[in-house]
Amino acid sequence: MSEYERSRTMPALPELVFDQVSDPERLDRWLPSDLHAHVEDPPAVTVHEDRTGHDVRALFRTRPEQLRAEWGTRDEGAYAGWLQVAGIGSGASEVTVHLSFFDEGHAPSREEIGTSLDRSLERLAEEVRMRTEDAG
């Protein structure tokens, strides 16, 4: 099993950040750009991975009371992940994303995963920035 984690501070209230994360229709806006989520019957989603060309049946659940989102594959149990939003004061948040790969033979390289996590957090930060500008 391989585990990966990245964090990023965002200048927005944790509830606003979580609102962006928790909407299944907005997943494509912050997931790595080579992954595309199709919402079926929540919590069921299908994720298309450009790198492999495969569709993977997955689950996406949120825990609003914890400001937490969780996901993972439905059938083969290849990977799982979570994203946690925490308030750090002064209207800012820290967002932590964590991935676990249970079948290392199907996992991208450590460098690819790190880059994907960083880009996802960048994309999320940009979405949150645009929403706070639109609200302000």
PDB file of C-alpha atoms in Angstrom:
ATOM      1  CA  MET A   1       0.000   0.000   0.000  1.00  0.00           C
ATOM      2  CA  SER A   2       1.170   3.519  -0.850  1.00  0.00           C
ATOM      3  CA  GLU A   3      -0.084   6.696   0.788  1.00  0.00           C
ATOM      4  CA  TYR A   4       0.286  10.305  -0.330  1.00  0.00           C
ATOM      5  CA  GLU A   5      -0.761  13.569   1.233  1.00  0.00           C
ATOM      6  CA  ARG A   6      -0.585  17.273   0.427  1.00  0.00           C
ATOM      7  CA  SER A   7      -1.934  20.398   2.164  1.00  0.00           C
ATOM      8  CA  ARG A   8      -2.547  23.963   1.099  1.00  0.00           C
ATOM      9  CA  THR A   9      -3.772  27.098   2.828  1.00  0.00           C
ATOM     10  CA  MET A  10      -6.619  29.008   1.188  1.00  0.00           C
ATOM     11  CA  PRO A  11      -7.783  32.530   2.085  1.00  0.00           C
ATOM     12  CA  ALA A  12     -11.451  31.580   2.494  1.00  0.00           C
ATOM     13  CA  LEU A  13     -13.768  30.364   5.210  1.00  0.00           C
ATOM     14  CA  PRO A  14     -13.759  26.565   5.578  1.00  0.00           C
ATOM     15  CA  GLU A  15     -17.491  26.338   4.830  1.00  0.00           C
ATOM     16  CA  LEU A  16     -16.994  28.071   1.483  1.00  0.00           C
ATOM     17  CA  VAL A  17     -14.118  25.760   0.564  1.00  0.00           C
ATOM     18  CA  PHE A  18     -16.098  22.701   1.599  1.00  0.00           C
ATOM     19  CA  ASP A  19     -19.105  23.884  -0.408  1.00  0.00           C
ATOM     20  CA  GLN A  20     -16.931  23.793  -3.516  1.00  0.00           C
ATOM     21  CA  VAL A  21     -15.508  20.352  -2.678  1.00  0.00           C
ATOM     22  CA  SER A  22     -18.759  18.695  -1.658  1.00  0.00           C
ATOM     23  CA  ASP A  23     -20.814  19.375  -4.791  1.00  0.00           C
ATOM     24  CA  PRO A  24     -20.509  16.271  -7.014  1.00  0.00           C
ATOM     25  CA  GLU A  25     -21.373  18.369 -10.077  1.00  0.00           C
ATOM     26  CA  ARG A  26     -18.235  20.476  -9.459  1.00  0.00           C
ATOM     27  CA  LEU A  27     -15.756  17.604  -9.057  1.00  0.00           C
ATOM     28  CA  ASP A  28     -14.265  18.118 -12.514  1.00  0.00           C
ATOM     29  CA  ARG A  29     -13.337  21.669 -11.556  1.00  0.00           C
ATOM     30  CA  TRP A  30     -10.806  20.573  -8.945  1.00  0.00           C
ATOM     31  CA  LEU A  31      -9.924  16.941  -9.654  1.00  0.00           C
ATOM     32  CA  PRO A  32      -6.703  16.335 -11.562  1.00  0.00           C
ATOM     33  CA  SER A  33      -7.338  17.465 -15.141  1.00  0.00           C
ATOM     34  CA  ASP A  34      -6.921  13.922 -16.497  1.00  0.00           C
ATOM     35  CA  LEU A  35      -9.814  12.612 -14.357  1.00  0.00           C
ATOM     36  CA  HIS A  36     -13.455  13.251 -15.227  1.00  0.00           C
ATOM     37  CA  ALA A  37     -16.298  12.393 -12.857  1.00  0.00           C
ATOM     38  CA  HIS A  38     -19.772  11.514 -14.045  1.00  0.00           C
ATOM     39  CA  VAL A  39     -22.340  11.635 -11.272  1.00  0.00           C
ATOM     40  CA  GLU A  40     -24.780   8.751 -11.427  1.00  0.00           C
ATOM     41  CA  ASP A  41     -26.909   8.195  -8.348  1.00  0.00           C
ATOM     42  CA  PRO A  42     -24.961   9.741  -5.465  1.00  0.00           C
ATOM     43  CA  PRO A  43     -22.868   8.521  -3.850  1.00  0.00           C
ATOM     44  CA  ALA A  44     -22.159   6.532  -7.044  1.00  0.00           C
ATOM     45  CA  VAL A  45     -19.940   8.175  -9.663  1.00  0.00           C
ATOM     46  CA  THR A  46     -17.915   6.952 -12.593  1.00  0.00           C
ATOM     47  CA  VAL A  47     -14.422   8.353 -13.058  1.00  0.00           C
ATOM     48  CA  HIS A  48     -12.809   8.374 -16.501  1.00  0.00           C
ATOM     49  CA  GLU A  49      -9.021   8.387 -16.451  1.00  0.00           C
ATOM     50  CA  ASP A  50      -7.417   9.869 -19.567  1.00  0.00           C
ATOM     51  CA  ARG A  51      -4.067   8.198 -18.791  1.00  0.00           C
ATOM     52  CA  THR A  52      -5.512   4.694 -19.124  1.00  0.00           C
ATOM     53  CA  GLY A  53      -8.705   5.400 -21.066  1.00  0.00           C
ATOM     54  CA  HIS A  54     -10.665   3.389 -18.486  1.00  0.00           C
ATOM     55  CA  ASP A  55     -13.844   4.190 -16.620  1.00  0.00           C
ATOM     56  CA  VAL A  56     -13.798   3.241 -12.949  1.00  0.00           C
ATOM     57  CA  ARG A  57     -16.869   2.859 -10.782  1.00  0.00           C
ATOM     58  CA  ALA A  58     -16.366   4.898  -7.625  1.00  0.00           C
ATOM     59  CA  LEU A  59     -18.127   6.359  -4.602  1.00  0.00           C
ATOM     60  CA  PHE A  60     -18.035   9.971  -3.431  1.00  0.00           C
ATOM     61  CA  ARG A  61     -19.412  10.831   0.006  1.00  0.00           C
ATOM     62  CA  THR A  62     -19.319  13.966   2.079  1.00  0.00           C
ATOM     63  CA  ARG A  63     -19.481  14.488   5.805  1.00  0.00           C
ATOM     64  CA  PRO A  64     -20.578  18.129   6.150  1.00  0.00           C
ATOM     65  CA  GLU A  65     -20.398  18.091   9.949  1.00  0.00           C
ATOM     66  CA  GLN A  66     -16.683  17.231   9.625  1.00  0.00           C
ATOM     67  CA  LEU A  67     -15.996  19.317   6.468  1.00  0.00           C
ATOM     68  CA  ARG A  68     -14.715  16.098   4.907  1.00  0.00           C
ATOM     69  CA  ALA A  69     -15.123  14.354   1.547  1.00  0.00           C
ATOM     70  CA  GLU A  70     -14.222  10.696   0.975  1.00  0.00           C
ATOM     71  CA  TRP A  71     -13.978   8.613  -2.185  1.00  0.00           C
ATOM     72  CA  GLY A  72     -12.791   5.294  -3.485  1.00  0.00           C
ATOM     73  CA  THR A  73     -13.296   2.610  -6.083  1.00  0.00           C
ATOM     74  CA  ARG A  74     -16.478   0.532  -5.814  1.00  0.00           C
ATOM     75  CA  ASP A  75     -15.422  -2.765  -7.320  1.00  0.00           C
ATOM     76  CA  GLU A  76     -11.747  -3.600  -7.147  1.00  0.00           C
ATOM     77  CA  GLY A  77     -10.706  -1.524  -4.127  1.00  0.00           C
ATOM     78  CA  ALA A  78      -7.687  -0.073  -5.946  1.00  0.00           C
ATOM     79  CA  TYR A  79      -7.610   3.282  -4.184  1.00  0.00           C
ATOM     80  CA  ALA A  80      -9.343   5.538  -1.687  1.00  0.00           C
ATOM     81  CA  GLY A  81      -8.912   9.113  -0.626  1.00  0.00           C
ATOM     82  CA  TRP A  82     -10.191  11.918   1.496  1.00  0.00           C
ATOM     83  CA  LEU A  83     -10.090  15.692   1.625  1.00  0.00           C
ATOM     84  CA  GLN A  84     -10.364  17.571   4.908  1.00  0.00           C
ATOM     85  CA  VAL A  85     -11.021  21.295   5.311  1.00  0.00           C
ATOM     86  CA  ALA A  86     -10.046  22.983   8.580  1.00  0.00           C
ATOM     87  CA  GLY A  87     -10.424  26.581   9.672  1.00  0.00           C
ATOM     88  CA  ILE A  88      -7.152  28.158  10.748  1.00  0.00           C
ATOM     89  CA  GLY A  89      -8.476  31.548  11.843  1.00  0.00           C
ATOM     90  CA  SER A  90      -8.693  34.960  10.197  1.00  0.00           C
ATOM     91  CA  GLY A  91     -11.091  33.607   7.569  1.00  0.00           C
ATOM     92  CA  ALA A  92      -8.549  31.147   6.154  1.00  0.00           C
ATOM     93  CA  SER A  93      -8.587  27.376   5.722  1.00  0.00           C
ATOM     94  CA  GLU A  94      -6.149  24.535   5.411  1.00  0.00           C
ATOM     95  CA  VAL A  95      -7.109  21.836   2.931  1.00  0.00           C
ATOM     96  CA  THR A  96      -5.487  18.407   3.177  1.00  0.00           C
ATOM     97  CA  VAL A  97      -5.936  15.753   0.512  1.00  0.00           C
ATOM     98  CA  HIS A  98      -4.858  12.142   1.087  1.00  0.00           C
ATOM     99  CA  LEU A  99      -4.699   9.172  -1.314  1.00  0.00           C
ATOM    100  CA  SER A 100      -4.156   5.500  -0.567  1.00  0.00           C
ATOM    101  CA  PHE A 101      -3.359   3.014  -3.330  1.00  0.00           C
ATOM    102  CA  PHE A 102      -3.971  -0.591  -2.309  1.00  0.00           C
ATOM    103  CA  ASP A 103      -2.650  -2.101  -5.547  1.00  0.00           C
ATOM    104  CA  GLU A 104       0.699  -0.480  -6.248  1.00  0.00           C
ATOM    105  CA  GLY A 105       0.847  -2.150  -9.647  1.00  0.00           C
ATOM    106  CA  HIS A 106      -1.967   0.105 -10.825  1.00  0.00           C
ATOM    107  CA  ALA A 107      -0.742   3.284  -9.140  1.00  0.00           C
ATOM    108  CA  PRO A 108       0.921   6.094 -11.075  1.00  0.00           C
ATOM    109  CA  SER A 109       4.468   7.007 -10.079  1.00  0.00           C
ATOM    110  CA  ARG A 110       5.118   8.867  -6.812  1.00  0.00           C
ATOM    111  CA  GLU A 111       6.044  11.966  -8.837  1.00  0.00           C
ATOM    112  CA  GLU A 112       2.836  11.816 -10.910  1.00  0.00           C
ATOM    113  CA  ILE A 113       0.711  11.463  -7.792  1.00  0.00           C
ATOM    114  CA  GLY A 114       2.447  14.364  -6.053  1.00  0.00           C
ATOM    115  CA  THR A 115       2.027  16.564  -9.113  1.00  0.00           C
ATOM    116  CA  SER A 116      -1.653  15.592  -9.419  1.00  0.00           C
ATOM    117  CA  LEU A 117      -2.340  16.364  -5.765  1.00  0.00           C
ATOM    118  CA  ASP A 118      -0.599  19.744  -6.029  1.00  0.00           C
ATOM    119  CA  ARG A 119      -2.504  20.623  -9.206  1.00  0.00           C
ATOM    120  CA  SER A 120      -5.808  19.567  -7.678  1.00  0.00           C
ATOM    121  CA  LEU A 121      -5.224  21.847  -4.719  1.00  0.00           C
ATOM    122  CA  GLU A 122      -4.230  24.672  -7.100  1.00  0.00           C
ATOM    123  CA  ARG A 123      -7.402  24.144  -9.132  1.00  0.00           C
ATOM    124  CA  LEU A 124      -9.509  24.085  -5.962  1.00  0.00           C
ATOM    125  CA  ALA A 125      -7.860  27.278  -4.701  1.00  0.00           C
ATOM    126  CA  GLU A 126      -8.631  28.983  -8.024  1.00  0.00           C
ATOM    127  CA  GLU A 127     -12.289  27.862  -7.906  1.00  0.00           C
ATOM    128  CA  VAL A 128     -12.590  29.146  -4.335  1.00  0.00           C
ATOM    129  CA  ARG A 129     -10.907  32.434  -5.291  1.00  0.00           C
ATOM    130  CA  MET A 130     -13.353  32.976  -8.160  1.00  0.00           C
ATOM    131  CA  ARG A 131     -16.328  32.223  -5.896  1.00  0.00           C
ATOM    132  CA  THR A 132     -15.151  34.630  -3.188  1.00  0.00           C
ATOM    133  CA  GLU A 133     -14.573  37.367  -5.794  1.00  0.00           C
ATOM    134  CA  ASP A 134     -18.048  36.796  -7.257  1.00  0.00           C
ATOM    135  CA  ALA A 135     -19.599  36.952  -3.789  1.00  0.00           C
ATOM    136  CA  GLY A 136     -17.685  40.093  -2.833  1.00  0.00           C
TER     137      GLY A 136
END
